[in-house]
Tab-separated table of C-alpha atoms in Angstrom:
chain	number	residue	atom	x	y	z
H	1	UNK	CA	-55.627	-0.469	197.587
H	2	UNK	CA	-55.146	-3.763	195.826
H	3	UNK	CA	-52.337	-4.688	194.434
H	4	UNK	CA	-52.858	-7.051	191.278
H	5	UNK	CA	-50.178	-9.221	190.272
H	6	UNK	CA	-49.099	-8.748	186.279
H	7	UNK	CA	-47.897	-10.843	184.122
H	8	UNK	CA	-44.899	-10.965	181.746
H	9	UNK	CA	-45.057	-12.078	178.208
H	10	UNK	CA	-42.164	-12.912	176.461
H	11	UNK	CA	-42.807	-13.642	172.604
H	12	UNK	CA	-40.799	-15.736	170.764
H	13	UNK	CA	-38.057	-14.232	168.491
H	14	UNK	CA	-38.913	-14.608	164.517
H	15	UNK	CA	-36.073	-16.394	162.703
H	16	UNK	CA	-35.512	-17.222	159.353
H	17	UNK	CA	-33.948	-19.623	157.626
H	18	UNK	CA	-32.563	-19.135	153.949
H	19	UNK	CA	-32.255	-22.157	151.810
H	20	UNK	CA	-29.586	-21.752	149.075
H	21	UNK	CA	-30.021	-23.030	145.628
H	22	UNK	CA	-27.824	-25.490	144.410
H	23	UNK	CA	-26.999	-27.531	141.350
H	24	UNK	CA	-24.617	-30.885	140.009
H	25	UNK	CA	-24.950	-32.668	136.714
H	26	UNK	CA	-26.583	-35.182	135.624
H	27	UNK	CA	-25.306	-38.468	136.886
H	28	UNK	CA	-23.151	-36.843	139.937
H	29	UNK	CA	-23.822	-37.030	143.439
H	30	UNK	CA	-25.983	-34.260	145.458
H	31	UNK	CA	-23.602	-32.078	146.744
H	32	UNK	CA	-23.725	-30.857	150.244
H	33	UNK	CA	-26.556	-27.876	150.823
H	34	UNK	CA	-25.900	-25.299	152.880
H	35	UNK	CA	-28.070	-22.295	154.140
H	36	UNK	CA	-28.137	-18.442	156.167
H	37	UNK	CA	-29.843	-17.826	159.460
H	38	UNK	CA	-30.858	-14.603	160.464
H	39	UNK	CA	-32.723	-13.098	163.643
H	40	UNK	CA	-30.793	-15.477	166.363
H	41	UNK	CA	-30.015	-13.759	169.422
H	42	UNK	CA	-26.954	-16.533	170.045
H	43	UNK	CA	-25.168	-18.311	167.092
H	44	UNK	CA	-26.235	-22.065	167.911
H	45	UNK	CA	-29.639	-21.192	169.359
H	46	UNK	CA	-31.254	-23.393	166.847
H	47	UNK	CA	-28.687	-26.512	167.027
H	48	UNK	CA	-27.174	-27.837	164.369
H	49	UNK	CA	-29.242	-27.121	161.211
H	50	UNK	CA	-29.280	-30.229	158.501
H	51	UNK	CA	-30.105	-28.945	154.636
H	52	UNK	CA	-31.781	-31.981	152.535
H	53	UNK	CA	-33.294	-32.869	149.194
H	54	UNK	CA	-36.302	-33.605	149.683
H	55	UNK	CA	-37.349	-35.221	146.308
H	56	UNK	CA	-35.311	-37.865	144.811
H	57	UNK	CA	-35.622	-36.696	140.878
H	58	UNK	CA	-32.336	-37.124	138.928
H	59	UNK	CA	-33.622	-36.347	135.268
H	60	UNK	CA	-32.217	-32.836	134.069
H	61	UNK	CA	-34.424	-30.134	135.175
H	62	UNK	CA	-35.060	-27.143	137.722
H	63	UNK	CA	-36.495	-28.490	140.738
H	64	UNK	CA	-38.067	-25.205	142.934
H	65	UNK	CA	-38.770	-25.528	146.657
H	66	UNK	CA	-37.322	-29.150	147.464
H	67	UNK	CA	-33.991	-27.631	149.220
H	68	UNK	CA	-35.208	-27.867	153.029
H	69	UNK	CA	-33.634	-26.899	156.314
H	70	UNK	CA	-34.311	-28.587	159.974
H	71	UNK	CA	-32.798	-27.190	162.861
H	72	UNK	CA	-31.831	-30.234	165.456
H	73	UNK	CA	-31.108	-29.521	169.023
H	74	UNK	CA	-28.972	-32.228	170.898
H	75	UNK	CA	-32.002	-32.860	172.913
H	76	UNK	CA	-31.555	-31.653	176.571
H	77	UNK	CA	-34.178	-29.313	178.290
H	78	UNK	CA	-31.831	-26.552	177.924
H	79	UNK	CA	-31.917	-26.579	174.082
H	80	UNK	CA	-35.556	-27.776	173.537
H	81	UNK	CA	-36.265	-24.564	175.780
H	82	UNK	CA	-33.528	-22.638	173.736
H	83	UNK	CA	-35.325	-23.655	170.587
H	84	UNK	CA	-38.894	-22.624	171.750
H	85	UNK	CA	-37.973	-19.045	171.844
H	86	UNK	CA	-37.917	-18.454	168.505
H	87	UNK	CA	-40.500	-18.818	165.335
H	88	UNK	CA	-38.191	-19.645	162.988
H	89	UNK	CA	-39.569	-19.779	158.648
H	90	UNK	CA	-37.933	-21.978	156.388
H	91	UNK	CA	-37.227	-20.472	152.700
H	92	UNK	CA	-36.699	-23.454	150.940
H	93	UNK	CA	-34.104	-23.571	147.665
H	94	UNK	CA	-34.066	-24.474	144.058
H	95	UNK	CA	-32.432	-27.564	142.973
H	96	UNK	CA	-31.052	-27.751	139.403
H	97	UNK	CA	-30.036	-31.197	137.275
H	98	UNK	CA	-27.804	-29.727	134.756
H	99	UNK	CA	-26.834	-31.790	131.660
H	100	UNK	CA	-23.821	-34.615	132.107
H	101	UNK	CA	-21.121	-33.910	129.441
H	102	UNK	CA	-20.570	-36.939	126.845
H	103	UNK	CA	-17.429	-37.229	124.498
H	104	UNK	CA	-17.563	-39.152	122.050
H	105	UNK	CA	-14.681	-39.899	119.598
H	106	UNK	CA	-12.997	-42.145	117.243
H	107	UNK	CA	-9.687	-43.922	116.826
H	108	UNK	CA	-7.031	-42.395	114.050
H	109	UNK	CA	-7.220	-44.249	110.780
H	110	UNK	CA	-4.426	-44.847	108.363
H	111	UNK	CA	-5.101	-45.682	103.962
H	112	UNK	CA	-2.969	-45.909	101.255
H	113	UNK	CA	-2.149	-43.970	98.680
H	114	UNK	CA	-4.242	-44.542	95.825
H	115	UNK	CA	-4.425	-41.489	93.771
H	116	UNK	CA	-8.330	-41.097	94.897
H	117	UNK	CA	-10.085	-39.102	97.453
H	118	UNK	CA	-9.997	-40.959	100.252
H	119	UNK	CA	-12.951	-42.506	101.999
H	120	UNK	CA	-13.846	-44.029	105.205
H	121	UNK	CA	-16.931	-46.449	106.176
H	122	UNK	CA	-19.579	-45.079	107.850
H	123	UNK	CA	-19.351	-45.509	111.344
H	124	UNK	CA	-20.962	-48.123	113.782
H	125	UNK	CA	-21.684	-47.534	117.730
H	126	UNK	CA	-18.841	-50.463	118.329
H	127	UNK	CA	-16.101	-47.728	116.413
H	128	UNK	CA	-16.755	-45.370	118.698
H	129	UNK	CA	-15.136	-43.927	122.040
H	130	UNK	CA	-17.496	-42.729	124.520
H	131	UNK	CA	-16.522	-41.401	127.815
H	132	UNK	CA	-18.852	-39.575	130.680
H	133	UNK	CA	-21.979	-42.078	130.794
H	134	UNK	CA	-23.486	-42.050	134.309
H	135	UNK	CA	-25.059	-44.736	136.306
H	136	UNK	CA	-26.778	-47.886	133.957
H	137	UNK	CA	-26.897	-45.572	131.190
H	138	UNK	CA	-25.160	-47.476	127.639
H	139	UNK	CA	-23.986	-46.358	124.400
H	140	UNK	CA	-26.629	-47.777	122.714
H	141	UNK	CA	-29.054	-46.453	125.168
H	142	UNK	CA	-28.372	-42.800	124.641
H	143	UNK	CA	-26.835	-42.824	120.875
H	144	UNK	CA	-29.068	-45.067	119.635
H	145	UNK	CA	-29.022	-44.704	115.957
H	146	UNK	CA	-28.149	-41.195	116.263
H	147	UNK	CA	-24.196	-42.252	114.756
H	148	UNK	CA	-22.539	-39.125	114.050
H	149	UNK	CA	-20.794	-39.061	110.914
H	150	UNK	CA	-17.218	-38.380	109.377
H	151	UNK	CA	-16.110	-35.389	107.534
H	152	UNK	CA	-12.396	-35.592	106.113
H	153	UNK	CA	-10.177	-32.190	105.498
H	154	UNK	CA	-13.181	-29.850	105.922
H	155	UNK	CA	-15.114	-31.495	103.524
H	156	UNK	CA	-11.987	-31.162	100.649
H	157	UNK	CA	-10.489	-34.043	98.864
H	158	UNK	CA	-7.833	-35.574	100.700
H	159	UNK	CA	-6.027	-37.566	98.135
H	160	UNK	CA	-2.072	-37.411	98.720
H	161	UNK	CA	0.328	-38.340	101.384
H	162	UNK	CA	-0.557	-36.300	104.461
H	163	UNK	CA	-1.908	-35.870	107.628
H	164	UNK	CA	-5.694	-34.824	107.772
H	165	UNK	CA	-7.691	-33.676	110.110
H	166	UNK	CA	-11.465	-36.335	110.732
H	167	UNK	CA	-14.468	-34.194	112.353
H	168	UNK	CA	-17.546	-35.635	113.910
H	169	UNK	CA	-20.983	-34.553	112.935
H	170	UNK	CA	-23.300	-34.876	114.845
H	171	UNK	CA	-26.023	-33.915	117.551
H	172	UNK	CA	-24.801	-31.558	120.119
H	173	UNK	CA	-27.383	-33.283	122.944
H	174	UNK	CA	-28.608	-36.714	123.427
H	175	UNK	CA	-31.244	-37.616	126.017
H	176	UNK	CA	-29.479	-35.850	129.183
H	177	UNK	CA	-26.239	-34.903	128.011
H	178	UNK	CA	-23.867	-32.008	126.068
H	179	UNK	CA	-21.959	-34.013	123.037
H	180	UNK	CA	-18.701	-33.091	122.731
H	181	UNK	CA	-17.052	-34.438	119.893
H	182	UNK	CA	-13.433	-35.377	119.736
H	183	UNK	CA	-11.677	-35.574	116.139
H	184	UNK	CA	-9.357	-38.253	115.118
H	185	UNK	CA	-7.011	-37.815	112.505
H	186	UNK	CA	-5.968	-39.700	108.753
H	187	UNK	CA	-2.929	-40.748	107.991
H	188	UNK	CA	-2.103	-41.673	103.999
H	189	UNK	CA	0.751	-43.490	103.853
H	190	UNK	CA	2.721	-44.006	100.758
H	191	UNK	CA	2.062	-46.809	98.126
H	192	UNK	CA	4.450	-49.438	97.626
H	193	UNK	CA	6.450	-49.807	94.440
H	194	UNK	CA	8.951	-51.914	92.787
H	195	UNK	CA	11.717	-50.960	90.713
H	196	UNK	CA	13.522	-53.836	89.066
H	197	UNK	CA	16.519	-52.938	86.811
H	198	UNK	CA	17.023	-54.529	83.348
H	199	UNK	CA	20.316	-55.909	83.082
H	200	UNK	CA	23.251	-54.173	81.218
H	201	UNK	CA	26.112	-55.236	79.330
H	202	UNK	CA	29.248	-53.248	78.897
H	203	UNK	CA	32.726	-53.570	77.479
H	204	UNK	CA	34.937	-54.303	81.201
H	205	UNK	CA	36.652	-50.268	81.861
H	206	UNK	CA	33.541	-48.093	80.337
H	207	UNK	CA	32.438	-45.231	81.684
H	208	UNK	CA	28.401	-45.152	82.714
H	209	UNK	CA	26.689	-41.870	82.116
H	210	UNK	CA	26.009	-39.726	85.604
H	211	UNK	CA	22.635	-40.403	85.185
H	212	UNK	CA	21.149	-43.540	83.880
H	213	UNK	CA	17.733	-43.179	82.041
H	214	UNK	CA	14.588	-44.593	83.102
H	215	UNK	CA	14.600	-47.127	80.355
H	216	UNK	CA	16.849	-49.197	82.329
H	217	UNK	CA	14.705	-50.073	85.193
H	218	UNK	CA	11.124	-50.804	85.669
H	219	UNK	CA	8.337	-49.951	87.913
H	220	UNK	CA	5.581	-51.660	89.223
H	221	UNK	CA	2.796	-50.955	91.557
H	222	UNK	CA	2.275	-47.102	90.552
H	223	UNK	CA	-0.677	-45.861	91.323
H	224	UNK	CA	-3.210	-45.467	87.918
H	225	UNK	CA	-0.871	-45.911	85.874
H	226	UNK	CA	1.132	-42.202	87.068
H	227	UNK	CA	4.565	-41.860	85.032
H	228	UNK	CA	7.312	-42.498	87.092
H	229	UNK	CA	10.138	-40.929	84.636
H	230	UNK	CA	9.918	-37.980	86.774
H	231	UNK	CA	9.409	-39.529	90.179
H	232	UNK	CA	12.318	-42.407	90.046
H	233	UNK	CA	15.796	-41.677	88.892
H	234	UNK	CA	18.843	-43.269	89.593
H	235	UNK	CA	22.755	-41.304	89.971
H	236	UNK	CA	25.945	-43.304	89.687
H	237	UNK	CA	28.941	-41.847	90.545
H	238	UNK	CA	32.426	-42.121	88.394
H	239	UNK	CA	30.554	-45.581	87.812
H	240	UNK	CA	32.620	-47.918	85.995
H	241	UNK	CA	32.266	-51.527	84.778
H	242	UNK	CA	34.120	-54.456	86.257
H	243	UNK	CA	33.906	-57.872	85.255
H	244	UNK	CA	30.750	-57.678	83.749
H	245	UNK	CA	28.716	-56.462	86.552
H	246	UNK	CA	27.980	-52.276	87.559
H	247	UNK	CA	29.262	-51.221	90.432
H	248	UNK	CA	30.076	-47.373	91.889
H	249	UNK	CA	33.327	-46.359	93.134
C-alpha cells in the first residue's frame, strides 16, 4: 500500500469588531471612542485596537459609519502570526454633533419712579451677555440681528417701587446652538422730594399741636403732580416754643 501524506488546514478564526456610537457638542473636543471584540480565542490576540474619526465634520449633525477600529500588533513575528489567524470585520459607529448650549443674558437695570409704566430701550448686541461660543464663532456672527427682546412683569405695568422680574424673548436656536435665556431683573427706586417748611411764629411758652398740618411745609419734586397731604406728615412731641425758634423736647 501507499501511504499518502495529508494535509492540515487550519482556517482562520472570524472576529468581529463592534464600533460604538458616540456623541459631544458642538464646539467640544472628540471624545475618546471605544469598541467590543468578540470571537478571540486570547484577550490581546489582535493588539492593541485604536478607535478613530475618520471624517473631520464639526457642523451639528449625525454622522453614520465614520467611527473605525484598527487592531495594531507591536510588530514582532509572534503577533503578526497571532494576528493572521483570525478574519476579523469591522462594524463601524455613528458619530453625532449635538447642538452647543448658548446663554445669553442681560445686566439688572434700575429707573425712577415716575408714576408711568416703566420702559426700557430696546436692546443692542453690545448690552448683552453671552456665554458658551465655541472656537472663532462671535456674537455678531451667530445673533446677528436676531436681538431678543425685553418683556417687564409678564407683560403687566410695572409702575411703582419694586422689584420686577425682565424676560428675554427670543429664538430658542441660532445657527448651531440651544438659547438659553437668562432674566435680569428692574429695580424702581424711589423719586426724590423736597420738603421745605414755611417758617412759624409763636408767642415764646406755646404749646404746638401733636400734629402740624401740611400747610406748613412744602413739597417739591412729586411725581405728576400726586398730593402729598397724605404721603408727608410731620409729629412733634410736647413741642414747645423757645426763643422764637421750634424745637421738641
Amino acid at each position: 500500500f501507499v501511504i499518502v501524506d495529508g494535509q492540515l488546514v487550519i482556517d482562520p478564526i472570524d472576529v468581529k469588531i463592534f464600533v460604538d456610537d458616540s456623541s459631544k457638542a458642538f464646539g467640544d473636543k472628540d471624545p475618546a471612542f471605544t469598541g467590543t471584540v468578540t470571537g478571540l480565542v486570547k484577550d490581546g490576540d489582535l493588539g492593541e485596537i485604536s478607535y478613530k474619526r475618520t471624517n473631520a465634520a464639526e457642523s451639528v449633525g449625525i454622522y453614520e459609519g465614520v467611527l473605525t477600529a484598527t487592531p495594531t500588533p507591536a510588530g514582532d513575528a509572534t503577533e503578526l502570526v497571532t494576528l493572521a489567524n483570525y478574519n476579523y470585520t469591522i462594524t463601524p459607529g455613528n458619530f453625532k454633533i449635538a447642538s452647543g448650549t448658548l446663554y445669553i443674558g442681560i445686566d439688572d437695570q434700575e429707573l425712577t419712579y415716575t408714576g408711568e409704566a416703566a420702559t426700557l430701550s430696546a436692546l443692542t448686541i453690545d448690552k448683552l451677555k453671552v456665554t458658551g461660543l465655541s472656537g472663532s464663532d462671535t456674537e455678531a456672527g451667530v445673533i446677528g440681528d436676531n436681538i431678543p427682546t425685553l418683556v417687564i412683569n409678564e407683560g403687566e405695568d410695572a409702575i411703582n417701587v419694586g422689584y420686577y422680574d425682565i424676560e428675554l424673548d427670543g429664538l430658542t436656536t441660532l445657527g448651531s446652538y440651544d438659547v438659553v435665556y437668562i432674566n435680569g431683573q428692574l429695580h424702581i427706586q424711589p423719586a426724590e422730594v423736597t420738603v421745605s417748611f414755611t417758617p412759624q411764629t409763636l408767642a415764646i411758652g406755646a404749646t404746638v399741636a401733636d400734629e402740624l398740618d401740611t400747610e406748613l411745609f412744602k413739597v417739591t419734586g412729586m411725581v405728576n403732580d400726586e398730593d402729598a397731604t397724605d404721603i408727608f406728615k410731620v409729629a412733634v412731641d410736647d413741642a414747645v416754643v423757645d426763643s422764637g425758634n421750634i424745637k421738641t423736647g
